[in-house]
XYZ file of C-alpha atoms in Angstrom:
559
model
C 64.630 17.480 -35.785
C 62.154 15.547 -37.789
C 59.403 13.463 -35.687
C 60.628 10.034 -36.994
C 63.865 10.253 -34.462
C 60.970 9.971 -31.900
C 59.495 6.904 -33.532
C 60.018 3.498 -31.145
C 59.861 0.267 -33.277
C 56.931 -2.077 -31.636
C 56.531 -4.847 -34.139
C 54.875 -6.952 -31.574
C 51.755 -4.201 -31.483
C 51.730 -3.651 -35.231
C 51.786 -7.232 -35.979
C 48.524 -7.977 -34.582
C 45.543 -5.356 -35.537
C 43.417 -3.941 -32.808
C 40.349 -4.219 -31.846
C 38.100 -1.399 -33.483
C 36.228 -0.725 -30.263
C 33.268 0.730 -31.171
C 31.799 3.565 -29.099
C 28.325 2.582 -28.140
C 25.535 5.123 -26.158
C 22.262 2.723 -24.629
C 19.234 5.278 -24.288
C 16.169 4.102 -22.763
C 13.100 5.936 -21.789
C 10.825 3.800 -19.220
C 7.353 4.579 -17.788
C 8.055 1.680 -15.945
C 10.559 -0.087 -15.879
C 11.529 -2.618 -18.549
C 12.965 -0.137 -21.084
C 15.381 0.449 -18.406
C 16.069 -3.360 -17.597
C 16.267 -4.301 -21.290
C 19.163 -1.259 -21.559
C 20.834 -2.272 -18.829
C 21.001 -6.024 -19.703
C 22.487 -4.735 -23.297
C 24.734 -2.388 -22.039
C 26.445 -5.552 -20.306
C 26.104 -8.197 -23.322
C 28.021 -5.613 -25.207
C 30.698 -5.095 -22.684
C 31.441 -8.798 -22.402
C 32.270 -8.485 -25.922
C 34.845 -5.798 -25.228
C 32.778 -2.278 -26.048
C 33.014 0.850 -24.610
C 28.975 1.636 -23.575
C 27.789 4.617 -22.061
C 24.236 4.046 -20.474
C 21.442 7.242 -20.266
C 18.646 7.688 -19.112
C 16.522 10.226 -21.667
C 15.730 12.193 -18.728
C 19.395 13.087 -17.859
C 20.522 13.177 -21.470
C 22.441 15.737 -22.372
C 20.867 17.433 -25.904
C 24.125 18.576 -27.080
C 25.935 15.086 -27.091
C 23.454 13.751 -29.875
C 26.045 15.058 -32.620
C 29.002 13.541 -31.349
C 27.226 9.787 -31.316
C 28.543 7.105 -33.205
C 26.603 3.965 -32.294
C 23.006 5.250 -30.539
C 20.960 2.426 -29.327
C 17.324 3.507 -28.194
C 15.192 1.360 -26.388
C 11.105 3.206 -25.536
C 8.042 2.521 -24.283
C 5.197 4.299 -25.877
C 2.722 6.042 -23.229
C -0.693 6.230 -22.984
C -2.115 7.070 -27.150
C 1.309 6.849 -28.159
C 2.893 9.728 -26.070
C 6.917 9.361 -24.959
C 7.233 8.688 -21.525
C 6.818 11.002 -19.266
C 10.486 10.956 -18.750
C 11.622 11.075 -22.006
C 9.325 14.322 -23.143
C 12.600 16.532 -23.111
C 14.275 14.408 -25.077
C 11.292 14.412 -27.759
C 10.576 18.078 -27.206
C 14.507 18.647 -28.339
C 14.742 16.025 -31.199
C 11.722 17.021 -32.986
C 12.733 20.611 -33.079
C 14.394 22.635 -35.262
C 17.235 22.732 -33.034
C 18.149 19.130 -33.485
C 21.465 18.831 -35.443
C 22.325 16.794 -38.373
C 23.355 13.325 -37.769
C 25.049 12.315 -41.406
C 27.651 9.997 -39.278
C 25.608 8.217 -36.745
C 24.449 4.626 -36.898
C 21.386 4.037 -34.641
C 18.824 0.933 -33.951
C 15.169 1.122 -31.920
C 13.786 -1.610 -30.015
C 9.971 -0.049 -29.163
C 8.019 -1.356 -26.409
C 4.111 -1.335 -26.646
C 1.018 -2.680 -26.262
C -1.029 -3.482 -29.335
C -4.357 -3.274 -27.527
C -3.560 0.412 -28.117
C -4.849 2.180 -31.496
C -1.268 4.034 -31.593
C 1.157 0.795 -30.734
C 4.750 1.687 -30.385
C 4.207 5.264 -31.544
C 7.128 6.550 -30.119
C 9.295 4.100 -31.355
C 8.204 4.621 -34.917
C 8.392 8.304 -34.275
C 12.194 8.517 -32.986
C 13.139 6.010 -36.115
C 11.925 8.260 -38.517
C 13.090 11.647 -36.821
C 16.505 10.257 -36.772
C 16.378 9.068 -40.223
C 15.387 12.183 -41.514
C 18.289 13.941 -39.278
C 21.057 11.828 -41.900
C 21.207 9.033 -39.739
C 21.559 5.365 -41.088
C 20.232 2.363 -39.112
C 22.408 -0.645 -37.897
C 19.073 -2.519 -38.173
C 15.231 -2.077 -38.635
C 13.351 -0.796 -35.625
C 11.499 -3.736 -33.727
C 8.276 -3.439 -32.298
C 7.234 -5.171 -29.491
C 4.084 -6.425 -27.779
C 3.232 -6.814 -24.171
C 5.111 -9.994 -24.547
C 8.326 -8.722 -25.727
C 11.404 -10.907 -24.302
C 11.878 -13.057 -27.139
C 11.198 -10.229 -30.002
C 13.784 -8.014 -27.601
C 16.367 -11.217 -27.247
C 16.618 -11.399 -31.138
C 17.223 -7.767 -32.108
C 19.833 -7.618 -28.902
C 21.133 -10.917 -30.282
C 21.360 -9.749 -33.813
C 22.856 -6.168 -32.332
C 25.893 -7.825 -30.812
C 26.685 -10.218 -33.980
C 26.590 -6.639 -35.989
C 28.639 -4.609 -33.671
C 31.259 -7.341 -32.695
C 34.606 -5.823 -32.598
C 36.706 -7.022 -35.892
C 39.009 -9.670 -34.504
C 36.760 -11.030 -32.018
C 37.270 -14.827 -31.460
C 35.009 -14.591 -28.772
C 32.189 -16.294 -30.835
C 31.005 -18.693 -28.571
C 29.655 -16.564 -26.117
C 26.029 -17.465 -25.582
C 23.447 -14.490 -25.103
C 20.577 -16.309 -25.848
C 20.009 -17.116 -22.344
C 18.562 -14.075 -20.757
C 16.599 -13.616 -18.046
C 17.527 -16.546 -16.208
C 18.422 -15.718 -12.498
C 22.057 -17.043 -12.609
C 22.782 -14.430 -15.506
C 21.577 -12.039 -13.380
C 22.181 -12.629 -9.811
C 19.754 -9.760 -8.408
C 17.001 -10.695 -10.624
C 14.202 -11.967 -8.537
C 13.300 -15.325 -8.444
C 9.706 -14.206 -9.020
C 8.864 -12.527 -12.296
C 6.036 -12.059 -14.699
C 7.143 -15.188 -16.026
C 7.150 -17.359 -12.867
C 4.589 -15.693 -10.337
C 4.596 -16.233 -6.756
C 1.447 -18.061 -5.563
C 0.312 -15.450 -2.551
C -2.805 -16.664 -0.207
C -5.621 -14.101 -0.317
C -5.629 -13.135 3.368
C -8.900 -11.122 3.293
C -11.861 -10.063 0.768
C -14.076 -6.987 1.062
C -16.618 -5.321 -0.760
C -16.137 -1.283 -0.045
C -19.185 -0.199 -2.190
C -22.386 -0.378 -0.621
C -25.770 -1.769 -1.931
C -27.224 0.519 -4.552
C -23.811 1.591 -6.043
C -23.643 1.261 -10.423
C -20.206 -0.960 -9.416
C -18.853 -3.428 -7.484
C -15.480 -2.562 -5.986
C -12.559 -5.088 -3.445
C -10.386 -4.701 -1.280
C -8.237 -7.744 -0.886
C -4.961 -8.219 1.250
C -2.295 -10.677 0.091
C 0.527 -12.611 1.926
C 3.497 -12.025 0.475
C 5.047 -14.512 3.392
C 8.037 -16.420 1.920
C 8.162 -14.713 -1.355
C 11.474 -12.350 -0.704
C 9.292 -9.792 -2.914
C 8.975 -6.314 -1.583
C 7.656 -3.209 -2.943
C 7.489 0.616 -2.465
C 4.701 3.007 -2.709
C 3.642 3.787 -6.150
C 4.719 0.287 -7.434
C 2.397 -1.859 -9.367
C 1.144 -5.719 -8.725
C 0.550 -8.156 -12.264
C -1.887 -10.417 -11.178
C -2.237 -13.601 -13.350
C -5.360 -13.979 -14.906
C -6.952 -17.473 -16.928
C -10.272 -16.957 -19.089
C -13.281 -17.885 -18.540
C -13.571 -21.782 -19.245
C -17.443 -21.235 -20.753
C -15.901 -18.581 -23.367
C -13.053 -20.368 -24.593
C -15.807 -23.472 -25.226
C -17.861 -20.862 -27.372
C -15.125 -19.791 -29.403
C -13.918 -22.817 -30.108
C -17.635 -24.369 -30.834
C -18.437 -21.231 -33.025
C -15.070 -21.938 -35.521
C -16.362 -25.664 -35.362
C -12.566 -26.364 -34.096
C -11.889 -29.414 -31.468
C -10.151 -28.232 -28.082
C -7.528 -31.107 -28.608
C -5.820 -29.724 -31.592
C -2.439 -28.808 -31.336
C -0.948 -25.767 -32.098
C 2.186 -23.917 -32.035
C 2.924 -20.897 -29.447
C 6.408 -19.497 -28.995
C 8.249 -22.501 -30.114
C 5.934 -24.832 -27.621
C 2.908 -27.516 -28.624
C 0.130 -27.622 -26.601
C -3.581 -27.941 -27.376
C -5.904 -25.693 -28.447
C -8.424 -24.901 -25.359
C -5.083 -24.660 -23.260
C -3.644 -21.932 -25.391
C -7.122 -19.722 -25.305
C -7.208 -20.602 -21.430
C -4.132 -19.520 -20.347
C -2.136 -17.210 -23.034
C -4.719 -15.493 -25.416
C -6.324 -12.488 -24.899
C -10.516 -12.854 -25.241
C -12.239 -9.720 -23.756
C -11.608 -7.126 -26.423
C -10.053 -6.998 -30.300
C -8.010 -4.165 -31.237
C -8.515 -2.275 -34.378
C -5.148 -4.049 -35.878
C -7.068 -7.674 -35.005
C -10.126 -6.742 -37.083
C -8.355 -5.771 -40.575
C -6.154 -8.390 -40.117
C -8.955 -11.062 -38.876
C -10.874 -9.319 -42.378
C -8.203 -9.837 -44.126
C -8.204 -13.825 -43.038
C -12.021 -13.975 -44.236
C -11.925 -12.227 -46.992
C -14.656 -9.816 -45.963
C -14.434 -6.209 -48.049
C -17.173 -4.716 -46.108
C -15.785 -5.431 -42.678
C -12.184 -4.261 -43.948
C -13.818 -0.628 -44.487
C -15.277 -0.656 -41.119
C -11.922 -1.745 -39.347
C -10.150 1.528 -41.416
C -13.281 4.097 -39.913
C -11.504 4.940 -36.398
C -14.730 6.641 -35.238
C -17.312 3.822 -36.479
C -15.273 1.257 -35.352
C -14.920 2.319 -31.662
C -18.935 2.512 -31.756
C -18.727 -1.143 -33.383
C -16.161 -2.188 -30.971
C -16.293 -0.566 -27.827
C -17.683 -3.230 -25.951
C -17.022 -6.819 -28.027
C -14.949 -9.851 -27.157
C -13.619 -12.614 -29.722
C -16.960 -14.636 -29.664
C -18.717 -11.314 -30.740
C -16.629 -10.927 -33.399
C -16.974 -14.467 -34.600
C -20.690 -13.854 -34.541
C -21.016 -10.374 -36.301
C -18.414 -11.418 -39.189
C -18.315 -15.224 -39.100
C -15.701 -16.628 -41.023
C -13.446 -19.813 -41.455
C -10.066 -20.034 -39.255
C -7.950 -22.943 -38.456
C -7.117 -23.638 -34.788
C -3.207 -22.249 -35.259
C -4.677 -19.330 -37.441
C -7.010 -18.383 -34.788
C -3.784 -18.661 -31.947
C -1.362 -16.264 -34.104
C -4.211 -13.937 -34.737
C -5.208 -13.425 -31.186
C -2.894 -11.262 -28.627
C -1.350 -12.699 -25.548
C -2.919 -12.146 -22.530
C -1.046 -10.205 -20.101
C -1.489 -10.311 -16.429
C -3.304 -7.603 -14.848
C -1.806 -4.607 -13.137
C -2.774 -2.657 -9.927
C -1.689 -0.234 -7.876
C -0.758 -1.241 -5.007
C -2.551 -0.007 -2.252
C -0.626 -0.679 0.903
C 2.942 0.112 2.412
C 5.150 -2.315 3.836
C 6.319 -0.399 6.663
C 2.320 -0.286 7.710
C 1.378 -4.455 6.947
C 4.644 -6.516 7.187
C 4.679 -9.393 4.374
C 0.759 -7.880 2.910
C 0.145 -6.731 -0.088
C -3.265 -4.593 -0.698
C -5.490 -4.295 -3.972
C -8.428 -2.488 -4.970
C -10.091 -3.782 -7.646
C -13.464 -2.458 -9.727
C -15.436 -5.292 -10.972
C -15.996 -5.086 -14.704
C -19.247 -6.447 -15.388
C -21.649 -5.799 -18.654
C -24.289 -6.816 -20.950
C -23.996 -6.424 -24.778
C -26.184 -8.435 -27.381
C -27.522 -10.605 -25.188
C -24.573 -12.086 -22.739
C -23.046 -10.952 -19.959
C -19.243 -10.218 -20.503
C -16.976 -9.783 -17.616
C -13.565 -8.203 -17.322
C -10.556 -11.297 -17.367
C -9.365 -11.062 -13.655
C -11.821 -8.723 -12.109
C -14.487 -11.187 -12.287
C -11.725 -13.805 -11.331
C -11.130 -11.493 -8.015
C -14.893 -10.973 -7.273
C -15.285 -14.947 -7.063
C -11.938 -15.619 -4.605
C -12.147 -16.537 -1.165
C -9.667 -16.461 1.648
C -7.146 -19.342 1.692
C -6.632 -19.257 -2.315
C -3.710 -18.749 -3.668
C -2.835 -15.509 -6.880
C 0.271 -15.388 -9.260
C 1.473 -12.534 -8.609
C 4.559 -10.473 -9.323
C 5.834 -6.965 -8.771
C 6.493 -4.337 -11.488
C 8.540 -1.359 -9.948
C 7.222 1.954 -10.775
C 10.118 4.446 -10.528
C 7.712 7.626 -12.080
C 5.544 7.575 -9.405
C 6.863 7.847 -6.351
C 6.946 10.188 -2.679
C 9.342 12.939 -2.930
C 12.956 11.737 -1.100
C 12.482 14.958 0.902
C 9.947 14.316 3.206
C 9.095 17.738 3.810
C 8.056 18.564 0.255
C 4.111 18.958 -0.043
C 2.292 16.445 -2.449
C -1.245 16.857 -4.092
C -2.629 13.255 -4.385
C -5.340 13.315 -7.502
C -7.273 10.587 -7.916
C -11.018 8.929 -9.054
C -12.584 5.586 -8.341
C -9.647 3.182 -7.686
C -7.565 5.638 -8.830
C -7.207 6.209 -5.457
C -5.151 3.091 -4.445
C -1.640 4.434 -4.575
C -2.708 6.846 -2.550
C -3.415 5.160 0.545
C -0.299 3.561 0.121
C 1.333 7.085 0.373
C -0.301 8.100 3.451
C 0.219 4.916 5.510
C 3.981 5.171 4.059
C 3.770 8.562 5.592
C 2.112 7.588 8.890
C 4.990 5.124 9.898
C 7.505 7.760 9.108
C 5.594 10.345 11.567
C 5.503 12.927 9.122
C 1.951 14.901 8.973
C 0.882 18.001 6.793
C 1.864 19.161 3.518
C -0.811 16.585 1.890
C -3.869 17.246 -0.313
C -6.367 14.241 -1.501
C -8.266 14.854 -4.512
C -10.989 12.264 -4.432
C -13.700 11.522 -6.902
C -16.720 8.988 -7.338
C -20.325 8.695 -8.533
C -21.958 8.399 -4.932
C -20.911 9.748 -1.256
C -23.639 7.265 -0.032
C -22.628 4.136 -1.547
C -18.788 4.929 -3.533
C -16.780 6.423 -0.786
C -13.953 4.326 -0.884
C -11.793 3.729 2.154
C -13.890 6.605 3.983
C -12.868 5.864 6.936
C -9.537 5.609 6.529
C -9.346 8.917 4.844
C -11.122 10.592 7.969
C -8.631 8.931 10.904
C -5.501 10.485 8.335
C -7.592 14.196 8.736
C -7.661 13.388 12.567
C -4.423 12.560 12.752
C -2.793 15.182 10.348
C -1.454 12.909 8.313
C -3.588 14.134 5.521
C -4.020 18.183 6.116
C -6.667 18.521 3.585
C -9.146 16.779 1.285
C -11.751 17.577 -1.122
C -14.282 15.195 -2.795
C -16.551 15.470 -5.664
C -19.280 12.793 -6.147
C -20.656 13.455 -9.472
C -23.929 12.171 -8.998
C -24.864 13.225 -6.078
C -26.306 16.668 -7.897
C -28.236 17.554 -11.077
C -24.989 19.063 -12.545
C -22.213 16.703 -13.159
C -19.076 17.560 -10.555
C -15.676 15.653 -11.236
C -12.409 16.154 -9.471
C -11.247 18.494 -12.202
C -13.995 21.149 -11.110
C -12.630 21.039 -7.474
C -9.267 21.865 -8.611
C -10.288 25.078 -10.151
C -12.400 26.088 -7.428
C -9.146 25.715 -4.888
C -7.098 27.289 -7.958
C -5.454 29.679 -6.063
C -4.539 27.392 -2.941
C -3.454 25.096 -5.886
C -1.096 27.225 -7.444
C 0.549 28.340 -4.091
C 1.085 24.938 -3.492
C 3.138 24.399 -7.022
C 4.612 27.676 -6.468
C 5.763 26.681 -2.938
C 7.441 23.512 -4.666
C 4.394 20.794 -4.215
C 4.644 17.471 -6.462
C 1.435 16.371 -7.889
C 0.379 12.677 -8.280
C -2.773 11.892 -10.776
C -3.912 8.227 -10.865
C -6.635 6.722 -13.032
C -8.462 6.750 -16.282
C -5.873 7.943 -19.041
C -8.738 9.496 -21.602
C -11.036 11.453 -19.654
C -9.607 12.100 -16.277
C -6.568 12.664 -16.991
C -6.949 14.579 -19.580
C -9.498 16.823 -17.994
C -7.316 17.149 -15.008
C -4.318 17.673 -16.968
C -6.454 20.625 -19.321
C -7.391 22.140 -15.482
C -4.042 22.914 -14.264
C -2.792 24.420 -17.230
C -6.367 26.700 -16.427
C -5.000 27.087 -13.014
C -1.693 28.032 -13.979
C -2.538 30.362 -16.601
C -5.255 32.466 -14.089
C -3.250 32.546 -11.115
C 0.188 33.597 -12.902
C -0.791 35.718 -15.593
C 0.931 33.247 -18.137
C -0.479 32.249 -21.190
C -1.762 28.629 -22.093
C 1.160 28.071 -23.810
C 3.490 29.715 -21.088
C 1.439 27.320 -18.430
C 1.235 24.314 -20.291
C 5.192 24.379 -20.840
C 5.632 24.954 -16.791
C 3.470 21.840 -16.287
C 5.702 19.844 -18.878
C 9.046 21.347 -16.996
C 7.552 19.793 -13.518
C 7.228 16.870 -15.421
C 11.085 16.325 -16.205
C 11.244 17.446 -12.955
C 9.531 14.755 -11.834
C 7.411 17.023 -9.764
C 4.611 16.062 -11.779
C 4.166 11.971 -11.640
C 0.694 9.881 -13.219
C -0.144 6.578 -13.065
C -2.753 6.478 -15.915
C -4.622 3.780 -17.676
């Protein structure tokens, strides 16, 4: 019998045309955390408007469901000089192979996340765009890169996202999504942000390095008493920051601008001196600034210094806006001089501390950063803020979950704790975390500094976690302390072999601190250790250290 016997009549359904639900995949890959929040806020937009959205993670992506994709939506953070994330290094490893398949029928959009003080801002971004176009695929829209101050920039390519993808017969036009990220939207959004910082009372100020130290380094413990905030070990505290008062006068007097003008700053008026006080960035001009700020004055000589990479970063290194004003002067109005300059962001720290140890406190450790160059005394933003506060004032502050650096859920599982200078903040955080669970061994501190004399941070402490067990073994290397210089890097290949049974026996290791030379180094020694103690090659090893990675076995906090 022919199939049209089998046919019902439905005129009702034919009559009006469906919706041509579009199948949508959200992919984020976070280093911490608002890649995530940015995908997940999509991922609902676009469901209100009736599409079928599959959220991933890169890290749990599954290579092999790239071809079938019709709609892929990517938002990433670049890390560190424009690396992926360190969970999203699979993903990149895959893509950027030959393996990756063609993509002739998917439609894709990137929203990268950044920071333009950064030589390679929003690498990553740029990187998956052009990998994907080359793979056949077309874009819904043109990536969007954003700075440190990326909500708006974010809200309009979401924004224009939804308008483009709206199923065809979608009356549902007046739905707002301009309105994100008010608390009401999102009911477990905290009522404290970056945007509207609690005001916490410094509790306590101390100075851990002794007289004769190169540095000046605090300790200071915050009340986080009626805030509702709490935190985990391994998360990360913005502190808000204002510039110096005497700067912004300079600056201003140097341009031969008035304080009172007005200008313009995302969509709001205010005056001039308010705008350098409170929301542009003052200590240090990114390579982008200067060819930008030479292209403002006209100036051909300082254009082909700002294009040298290595004579710029002598040039550079150490300079603020005023110096840059006074090696290149040049003409700016007061709204020229506002769009050319960055925002300033808040500060972030590690925090130091665990809740289950001090109830409703929140610990920092903070290096003073403190310099002469041509003459003046430069200081860093909030550092020099923080070495002037006194018990009884009050910080913005907000928390900024860190989900790639955090204690292993087993609490059995051994951890090697890497860190130099403050680095080492997190790190007390795990141990007292530890303490109040009563769990002791299976913990290794890697500690570095200049001096044992006058740099041993939190020495003390350290010694009452031996006594106790909590910390089963430690090893230090104070670099100046001996003609040759020793860093924390050298310790780990002495202990290679302890090292290695340690990773072999399933250890996760946790380095914290300075992303270009100790990290690095560090990085560089346990590929060493790998390939010596296994018999693999560097190749072999440094693949095994990029497995524990996705494993998440292998978690930094660099800077």
């Amino acid at each position: 019998s022919s199939a049209e016997s089998f046919s019902f009549e439905q005129p009702q359904l034919i009559a009006s045309p469906a919706i041509s639900q579009k199948k949508v995949t959200v992919l984020y890959g976070s280093q911490t955390g608002n890649s995530r929040k940015l995908a997940e806020r999509l991922k609902e937009d676009l469901e209100a408007q009736g599409q079928v959205v599959t959220l991933q993670n890169m890290l749990n992506y599954r290579n092999s469901q790239l071809k079938k994709e019709e709609h892929l939506l990517a938002i990433v953070s670049t890390h560190g000089n424009g690396e992926p994330p360190d969970e999203a290094l699979g993903f990149f490893k895959f893509i950027s192979s030959p393996k990756a398949p063609k993509l002739d029928s998917l439609k894709f959009s990137i929203l990268a996340l950044g920071d333009s003080s950064y030589d390679e801002f929003c690498q990553t971004g740029y990187e998956l765009d052009a990998r994907l176009a080359e793979l056949g695929a077309s874009r819904l829209s043109d990536l969007v890169a954003c700075d440190i101050d990326y909500a708006d920039d974010a809200l309009d390519w979401q924004n224009d996202l939804l308008t483009r993808l709206k199923p065809a017969n979608d009356n549902a036009s007046g739905i707002e999504f301009g309105t994100f990220p008010t608390a009401a939207n999102h009911a477990n959004a905290a009522i404290y942000t970056e945007q509207n910082p609690f005001p916490a009372e410094v509790l306590e100020t101390q100075v851990l390095t002794d007289d004769g130290s190169d540095k000046t380094v605090l300790h200071l413990e915050l009340s986080l008493e009626d805030s509702g905030l709490s935190y985990t070990p391994g998360d990360i505290v913005n502190i808000h920051t204002t510039n110096d008062a005497s700067l912004v006068e300079s600056i201003i007097l140097e341009l031969g601008l008035k304080g009172s003008t007005e200008v313009v700053l995302k969509k709001q008026t205010l005056q001039l001196k308010d705008a350098l006080l409170s929301m542009r960035e003052l200590s240090n001009v990114t390579r982008k600034q200067l060819q930008m700020y030479a292209e403002l004055i006209d100036n051909p000589e300082l254009l082909a210094l700002a294009n040298d990479k290595a004579m710029l970063h002598e040039a550079l290194e150490a300079a603020d806006v005023l110096d840059v004003l006074q090696l290149w002067p040049g003409k700016l109005t007061a709204q020229q001089l506002t769009e050319w300059l960055r925002p300033l962001a808040a500060r972030q720290y590690s925090i130091a501390s665990s809740e289950a140890a001090s109830s409703e406190e929140l610990h920092v450790l903070v290096k003073q950063v403190e310099y002469e160059y041509r003459g003046r005394m430069h200081g860093g933003v909030c550092s020099s803020q923080l070495a002037q506060v006194e018990s009884g004032e009050q910080l913005g502050i907000s928390i900024k979950p860190n989900s790639g650096f955090k204690l292993p859920e087993n609490p059995e599982s051994k951890i090697i704790m890497i860190g130099a200078g403050t680095g080492v903040a997190p790190f007390r955080s795990f141990l007292f975390e530890r303490e109040s669970q009563g769990i002791t061994g299976n913990s290794w501190l890697f500690f570095g500094e200049q001096r044992f004399q006058t740099d041993f941070l939190y020495q003390t402490e350290w010694q009452q976690f031996l006594k106790s067990g909590v910390l089963e073994k430690m090893d230090v290397a104070f670099s100046r302390d001996q003609a040759e210089r020793i860093y924390v890097q050298h310790r780990i290949l002495e202990q290679a072999e302890t090292v290695y049974q340690w990773l072999e026996s399933g250890s996760y290791i946790y380095v914290c601190g300075d992303m270009n030379r100790m990290a690095k180094d560090v990085h560089q020694a346990l590929i060493e250790v790998i390939e010596q103690q296994s018999g693999r090659t560097a190749e072999q090893a440094s693949d095994w250290l990029d497995q524990l990675i996705t494993d998440k076995r292998y978690q930094r906090d660099i800077y």
